[in-house]
Short mmCIF file of C-alpha atoms in Angstrom, two decimals:
data_model
loop_
_atom_site.label_atom_id
_atom_site.label_comp_id
_atom_site.label_asym_id
_atom_site.label_seq_id
_atom_site.Cartn_x
_atom_site.Cartn_y
_atom_site.Cartn_z
CA MET A 261 2.86 14.02 -2.96
CA SER A 262 4.38 16.31 -0.36
CA ASN A 263 3.25 15.83 3.16
CA ASP A 264 2.94 16.91 6.78
CA ILE A 265 6.14 15.73 8.48
CA ASP A 266 4.35 14.98 11.76
CA ASN A 267 2.03 12.62 9.93
CA GLU A 268 4.40 11.34 7.27
CA TYR A 269 3.25 7.74 7.77
CA PHE A 270 -0.32 8.86 7.01
CA CYS A 271 0.59 10.93 3.97
CA ASP A 272 2.75 8.19 2.47
CA GLY A 273 0.08 5.59 3.16
CA ILE A 274 -2.67 7.62 1.43
CA THR A 275 -0.37 8.27 -1.54
CA GLU A 276 0.37 4.55 -1.83
CA GLU A 277 -3.34 3.70 -1.63
CA ILE A 278 -4.11 6.08 -4.51
CA ILE A 279 -1.22 4.64 -6.58
CA ASN A 280 -2.47 1.11 -5.99
CA ALA A 281 -6.03 2.16 -6.86
CA LEU A 282 -4.99 3.67 -10.19
CA THR A 283 -3.07 0.52 -11.14
CA LYS A 284 -6.41 -1.33 -11.24
CA ILE A 285 -7.37 0.55 -14.41
CA ASP A 286 -6.59 -1.27 -17.65
CA LYS A 287 -4.65 0.75 -20.25
CA LEU A 288 -3.46 3.23 -17.66
CA LYS A 289 0.26 3.09 -17.00
CA VAL A 290 1.04 3.87 -13.37
CA ILE A 291 4.58 3.99 -11.98
CA ALA A 292 5.07 1.85 -8.88
CA ARG A 293 5.59 3.30 -5.41
CA THR A 294 9.30 2.46 -5.27
CA SER A 295 10.12 4.46 -8.40
CA SER A 296 7.80 7.39 -7.74
CA PHE A 297 8.84 7.78 -4.09
CA ALA A 298 12.47 8.07 -5.19
CA PHE A 299 11.68 11.68 -6.08
CA LYS A 300 9.96 12.43 -2.75
CA GLY A 301 11.17 15.67 -1.22
CA LYS A 302 13.55 16.44 -4.06
CA ASP A 303 13.60 19.69 -6.02
CA ILE A 304 13.71 18.28 -9.55
CA ASP A 305 12.13 19.75 -12.65
CA ILE A 306 8.86 17.97 -13.49
CA ARG A 307 9.94 17.51 -17.12
CA LYS A 308 13.09 15.69 -16.01
CA ILE A 309 11.11 13.44 -13.68
CA GLY A 310 8.71 12.59 -16.54
CA GLU A 311 11.62 11.77 -18.78
CA GLN A 312 13.20 9.48 -16.20
CA LEU A 313 9.96 7.65 -15.46
CA GLY A 314 8.78 7.55 -19.06
CA VAL A 315 5.40 9.10 -18.40
CA SER A 316 3.39 11.97 -19.93
CA THR A 317 1.60 13.11 -16.77
CA ILE A 318 2.74 13.65 -13.18
CA LEU A 319 0.38 13.56 -10.21
CA GLU A 320 1.51 16.10 -7.64
CA GLY A 321 -0.11 17.22 -4.43
CA SER A 322 -0.10 17.65 -0.70
CA ILE A 323 -1.77 15.99 2.24
CA LYS A 324 -2.43 17.68 5.56
CA LYS A 325 -3.92 15.98 8.60
CA SER A 326 -5.05 18.08 11.55
CA GLN A 327 -6.90 16.44 14.40
CA GLU A 328 -10.05 15.04 12.84
CA ARG A 329 -9.80 16.65 9.36
CA VAL A 330 -7.85 15.80 6.22
CA ARG A 331 -7.06 18.26 3.49
CA ILE A 332 -5.70 16.91 0.18
CA THR A 333 -4.70 18.88 -2.89
CA ALA A 334 -4.08 16.97 -6.14
CA GLN A 335 -2.98 18.27 -9.52
CA LEU A 336 -2.06 16.75 -12.84
CA ILE A 337 0.92 18.17 -14.77
CA ASP A 338 1.80 17.73 -18.42
CA VAL A 339 5.50 16.83 -18.38
CA GLU A 340 6.05 18.13 -21.94
CA ASP A 341 5.62 21.78 -20.99
CA GLY A 342 5.17 21.63 -17.22
CA THR A 343 1.63 23.09 -17.26
CA HIS A 344 -1.09 22.13 -14.77
CA TYR A 345 -4.18 20.94 -16.60
CA TRP A 346 -6.20 19.87 -13.54
CA SER A 347 -6.22 20.74 -9.86
CA LYS A 348 -8.66 20.07 -7.05
CA LYS A 349 -8.81 20.44 -3.29
CA PHE A 350 -10.53 17.98 -1.00
CA ASP A 351 -11.38 18.80 2.60
CA ARG A 352 -13.06 16.08 4.63
CA GLN A 353 -13.43 14.72 8.14
CA LEU A 354 -10.97 11.92 9.01
CA LYS A 355 -13.79 9.49 9.47
CA ASP A 356 -14.53 9.79 5.74
CA ILE A 357 -10.96 8.95 4.66
CA PHE A 358 -11.94 5.69 2.89
CA ASP A 359 -14.56 7.35 0.73
CA LEU A 360 -12.15 10.26 0.11
CA GLU A 361 -9.40 7.97 -1.21
CA ASP A 362 -11.85 6.40 -3.64
CA GLU A 363 -13.23 9.81 -4.68
CA ILE A 364 -9.75 11.20 -5.40
CA SER A 365 -8.67 8.10 -7.35
CA LEU A 366 -11.80 8.22 -9.49
CA ALA A 367 -11.45 11.98 -10.11
CA ILE A 368 -7.82 11.55 -11.23
CA ALA A 369 -8.66 8.64 -13.52
CA GLU A 370 -11.59 10.54 -15.05
CA GLU A 371 -9.44 13.59 -15.77
CA VAL A 372 -6.67 11.54 -17.34
CA ARG A 373 -9.31 9.83 -19.51
CA ASN A 374 -10.70 13.21 -20.56
CA ASN A 375 -7.30 14.29 -21.77
CA PHE A 376 -5.69 11.11 -23.18
CA GLY A 377 -8.43 8.92 -24.58
CA HIS A 378 -11.08 6.43 -23.51
CA PHE A 379 -10.60 3.58 -21.06
CA GLU A 380 -12.99 1.87 -18.70
CA ILE A 381 -13.05 2.95 -15.05
CA GLN A 382 -14.59 0.81 -12.36
CA GLU A 383 -17.35 2.21 -10.19
CA HIS A 384 -15.05 2.01 -7.19
CA LEU A 385 -11.25 1.71 -7.08
CA ILE A 386 -10.67 1.39 -3.30
CA GLU A 387 -12.40 -0.97 -0.94
CA GLN A 388 -11.06 -0.89 2.57
CA SER A 389 -10.95 -4.08 4.64
CA THR A 390 -11.73 -2.22 7.89
CA SER A 391 -14.33 0.29 8.95
CA SER A 392 -12.12 1.53 11.81
CA VAL A 393 -10.12 4.67 11.03
CA ASP A 394 -8.04 4.09 14.19
CA ALA A 395 -7.12 0.59 13.02
CA TYR A 396 -6.32 1.93 9.59
CA GLN A 397 -3.98 4.51 11.05
CA MET A 398 -2.19 1.82 13.03
CA TYR A 399 -1.87 -0.17 9.82
CA LEU A 400 -0.35 2.77 7.98
CA LYS A 401 2.12 3.33 10.84
CA GLY A 402 3.08 -0.32 10.63
CA ARG A 403 3.51 -0.02 6.87
CA SER A 404 5.85 2.95 7.25
CA PHE A 405 8.07 1.00 9.62
CA GLN A 406 7.93 -2.22 7.54
CA LEU A 407 9.33 -0.32 4.56
CA LYS A 408 12.51 0.49 6.52
CA TRP A 409 13.43 -3.24 6.10
CA THR A 410 15.47 -3.25 9.30
CA PRO A 411 15.12 -5.63 12.28
CA GLU A 412 13.87 -2.71 14.39
CA GLY A 413 11.57 -1.52 11.63
CA LEU A 414 9.93 -4.94 11.12
CA ASN A 415 9.54 -5.42 14.86
CA GLN A 416 7.87 -2.04 15.22
CA ALA A 417 5.68 -2.75 12.21
CA ILE A 418 4.46 -5.98 13.83
CA ASN A 419 3.65 -4.03 16.95
CA TYR A 420 1.50 -1.55 15.05
CA TYR A 421 -0.19 -4.26 12.98
CA ASN A 422 -1.08 -6.03 16.24
CA GLN A 423 -2.56 -2.78 17.53
CA ALA A 424 -4.63 -2.56 14.32
CA ILE A 425 -5.86 -6.12 14.87
CA ALA A 426 -6.74 -5.28 18.50
CA LEU A 427 -8.93 -2.48 17.24
CA ASP A 428 -10.48 -4.62 14.49
CA LYS A 429 -10.02 -8.38 14.86
CA ASN A 430 -11.38 -8.85 11.34
CA TYR A 431 -8.73 -6.65 9.65
CA ALA A 432 -7.41 -9.13 7.12
CA LYS A 433 -4.77 -6.82 5.62
CA ALA A 434 -3.13 -6.41 9.05
CA TYR A 435 -2.78 -10.18 9.36
CA TYR A 436 -1.29 -10.40 5.86
CA ALA A 437 1.13 -7.59 6.74
CA ASN A 438 2.21 -9.47 9.87
CA LEU A 439 2.76 -12.54 7.69
CA GLN A 440 5.11 -10.53 5.44
CA CYS A 441 7.06 -9.16 8.40
CA TYR A 442 7.50 -12.56 10.03
CA GLY A 443 8.41 -14.16 6.72
CA LEU A 444 11.12 -11.53 6.07
CA SER A 445 12.35 -11.76 9.64
CA ALA A 446 12.76 -15.52 9.17
CA MET A 447 14.43 -15.18 5.76
CA TRP A 448 16.87 -12.53 6.92
CA GLY A 449 17.63 -14.14 10.30
CA TYR A 450 16.10 -11.38 12.43
CA ILE A 451 14.00 -13.91 14.36
CA PRO A 452 14.76 -17.64 14.87
CA TYR A 453 13.43 -19.30 11.71
CA GLU A 454 11.01 -21.84 13.13
CA GLU A 455 9.56 -19.32 15.59
CA ALA A 456 9.03 -16.70 12.87
CA MET A 457 7.49 -19.15 10.44
CA GLU A 458 5.01 -20.48 13.00
CA LEU A 459 3.87 -16.91 13.62
CA ALA A 460 3.71 -16.29 9.88
CA ILE A 461 1.49 -19.35 9.36
CA ASN A 462 -0.83 -18.36 12.19
CA ASN A 463 -1.34 -14.95 10.61
CA LEU A 464 -1.86 -16.48 7.17
CA LEU A 465 -4.54 -18.83 8.43
CA MET A 466 -6.37 -15.99 10.18
CA ALA A 467 -6.15 -13.77 7.10
CA LYS A 468 -7.27 -16.51 4.76
CA GLU A 469 -10.41 -17.17 6.83
CA LEU A 470 -11.26 -13.43 6.86
CA ASP A 471 -10.64 -12.52 3.23
CA ALA A 472 -9.03 -14.68 0.56
CA SER A 473 -10.00 -12.23 -2.20
CA LEU A 474 -7.27 -9.75 -1.37
CA PRO A 475 -4.18 -9.71 -3.68
CA GLU A 476 -2.05 -10.42 -0.62
CA TYR A 477 -3.56 -13.88 -0.38
CA PRO A 478 -2.09 -15.53 -3.51
CA LEU A 479 1.16 -13.68 -2.95
CA SER A 480 1.42 -15.42 0.41
CA TYR A 481 2.16 -18.60 -1.48
CA VAL A 482 4.68 -17.12 -3.86
CA GLY A 483 8.39 -16.78 -3.23
CA LYS A 484 11.20 -18.60 -1.56
CA PHE A 485 12.43 -18.52 2.00
CA PHE A 486 15.90 -19.01 3.37
CA GLY A 487 16.18 -21.93 5.66
CA LYS A 488 18.26 -21.87 8.82
CA ASN A 489 21.23 -23.21 6.86
CA GLY A 490 20.97 -20.50 4.22
CA ILE A 491 19.57 -22.82 1.53
CA LEU A 492 16.54 -21.62 -0.36
CA ARG A 493 13.47 -23.76 0.05
CA MET A 494 9.77 -23.46 -0.75
CA PRO A 495 7.42 -23.18 2.24
CA THR A 496 5.54 -26.37 1.43
CA PHE A 497 4.36 -26.69 5.03
CA ILE A 498 2.29 -23.54 4.48
CA LEU A 499 0.68 -25.06 1.43
CA ARG A 500 -0.24 -28.24 3.30
CA LYS A 501 -2.18 -26.17 5.82
CA SER A 502 -4.26 -24.43 3.14
CA TRP A 503 -6.27 -25.38 0.09
CA PRO A 504 -4.49 -25.88 -3.24
CA LEU A 505 -3.76 -22.84 -5.31
CA THR A 506 -2.59 -22.63 -8.87
CA PRO A 507 1.07 -21.69 -8.59
CA ILE A 508 2.25 -18.28 -9.79
CA ILE A 509 5.96 -17.70 -10.24
CA LEU A 510 7.36 -14.25 -9.52
CA THR A 511 11.01 -13.27 -9.46
CA ALA A 512 12.56 -10.22 -7.92
#
């Protein structure tokens, strides 16, 4: 989706939320953020994008945020001939952004189902872990800096995540995000290892107490961390501080 440059963090965050929501639907193939965002801001023929991604439909749109209102336009395009077969505009108050994200995701899923065959759609696709729009915006700002994967970016992300937590102390996703930032900072040597891992554990324990149902929770136990000497080791000390969890192995 194209966006408002002054609120790029917000536009990218909403787009990612919708992508993640659509991935919850069985039998619906959704391209991950990394691949889809590679075409952001580029003037490339829709049919060529579809060919490169291996999809039959492209979701295109725009997001505009002005003071306390959000205007989103979404449209579905058939990559075979480049025609638009669905388009809709959404204009809401910013305070309704959580319901709006869910409404848009459900509308897109329903239209794809109408055109490409039956699959089950849940009643809701997005459930926010905060009721504070201000906290949510701080979280999205943090996310935008985290994805820069630089020492400065991760440090700034932590700053915004902490602001989100200050606005909503029960915002589990912000604690999980801090955990990721501190874990990466430890692994990449941006922060002294023991210091970073202690902060990571503290955020994990807070997040776990608030909401262990989020997908970020089991992922907190998965992966390997570089030790101070550069040797890969599993963070067994994190596991000792939490209840047992069936191990899941992911590689990247």
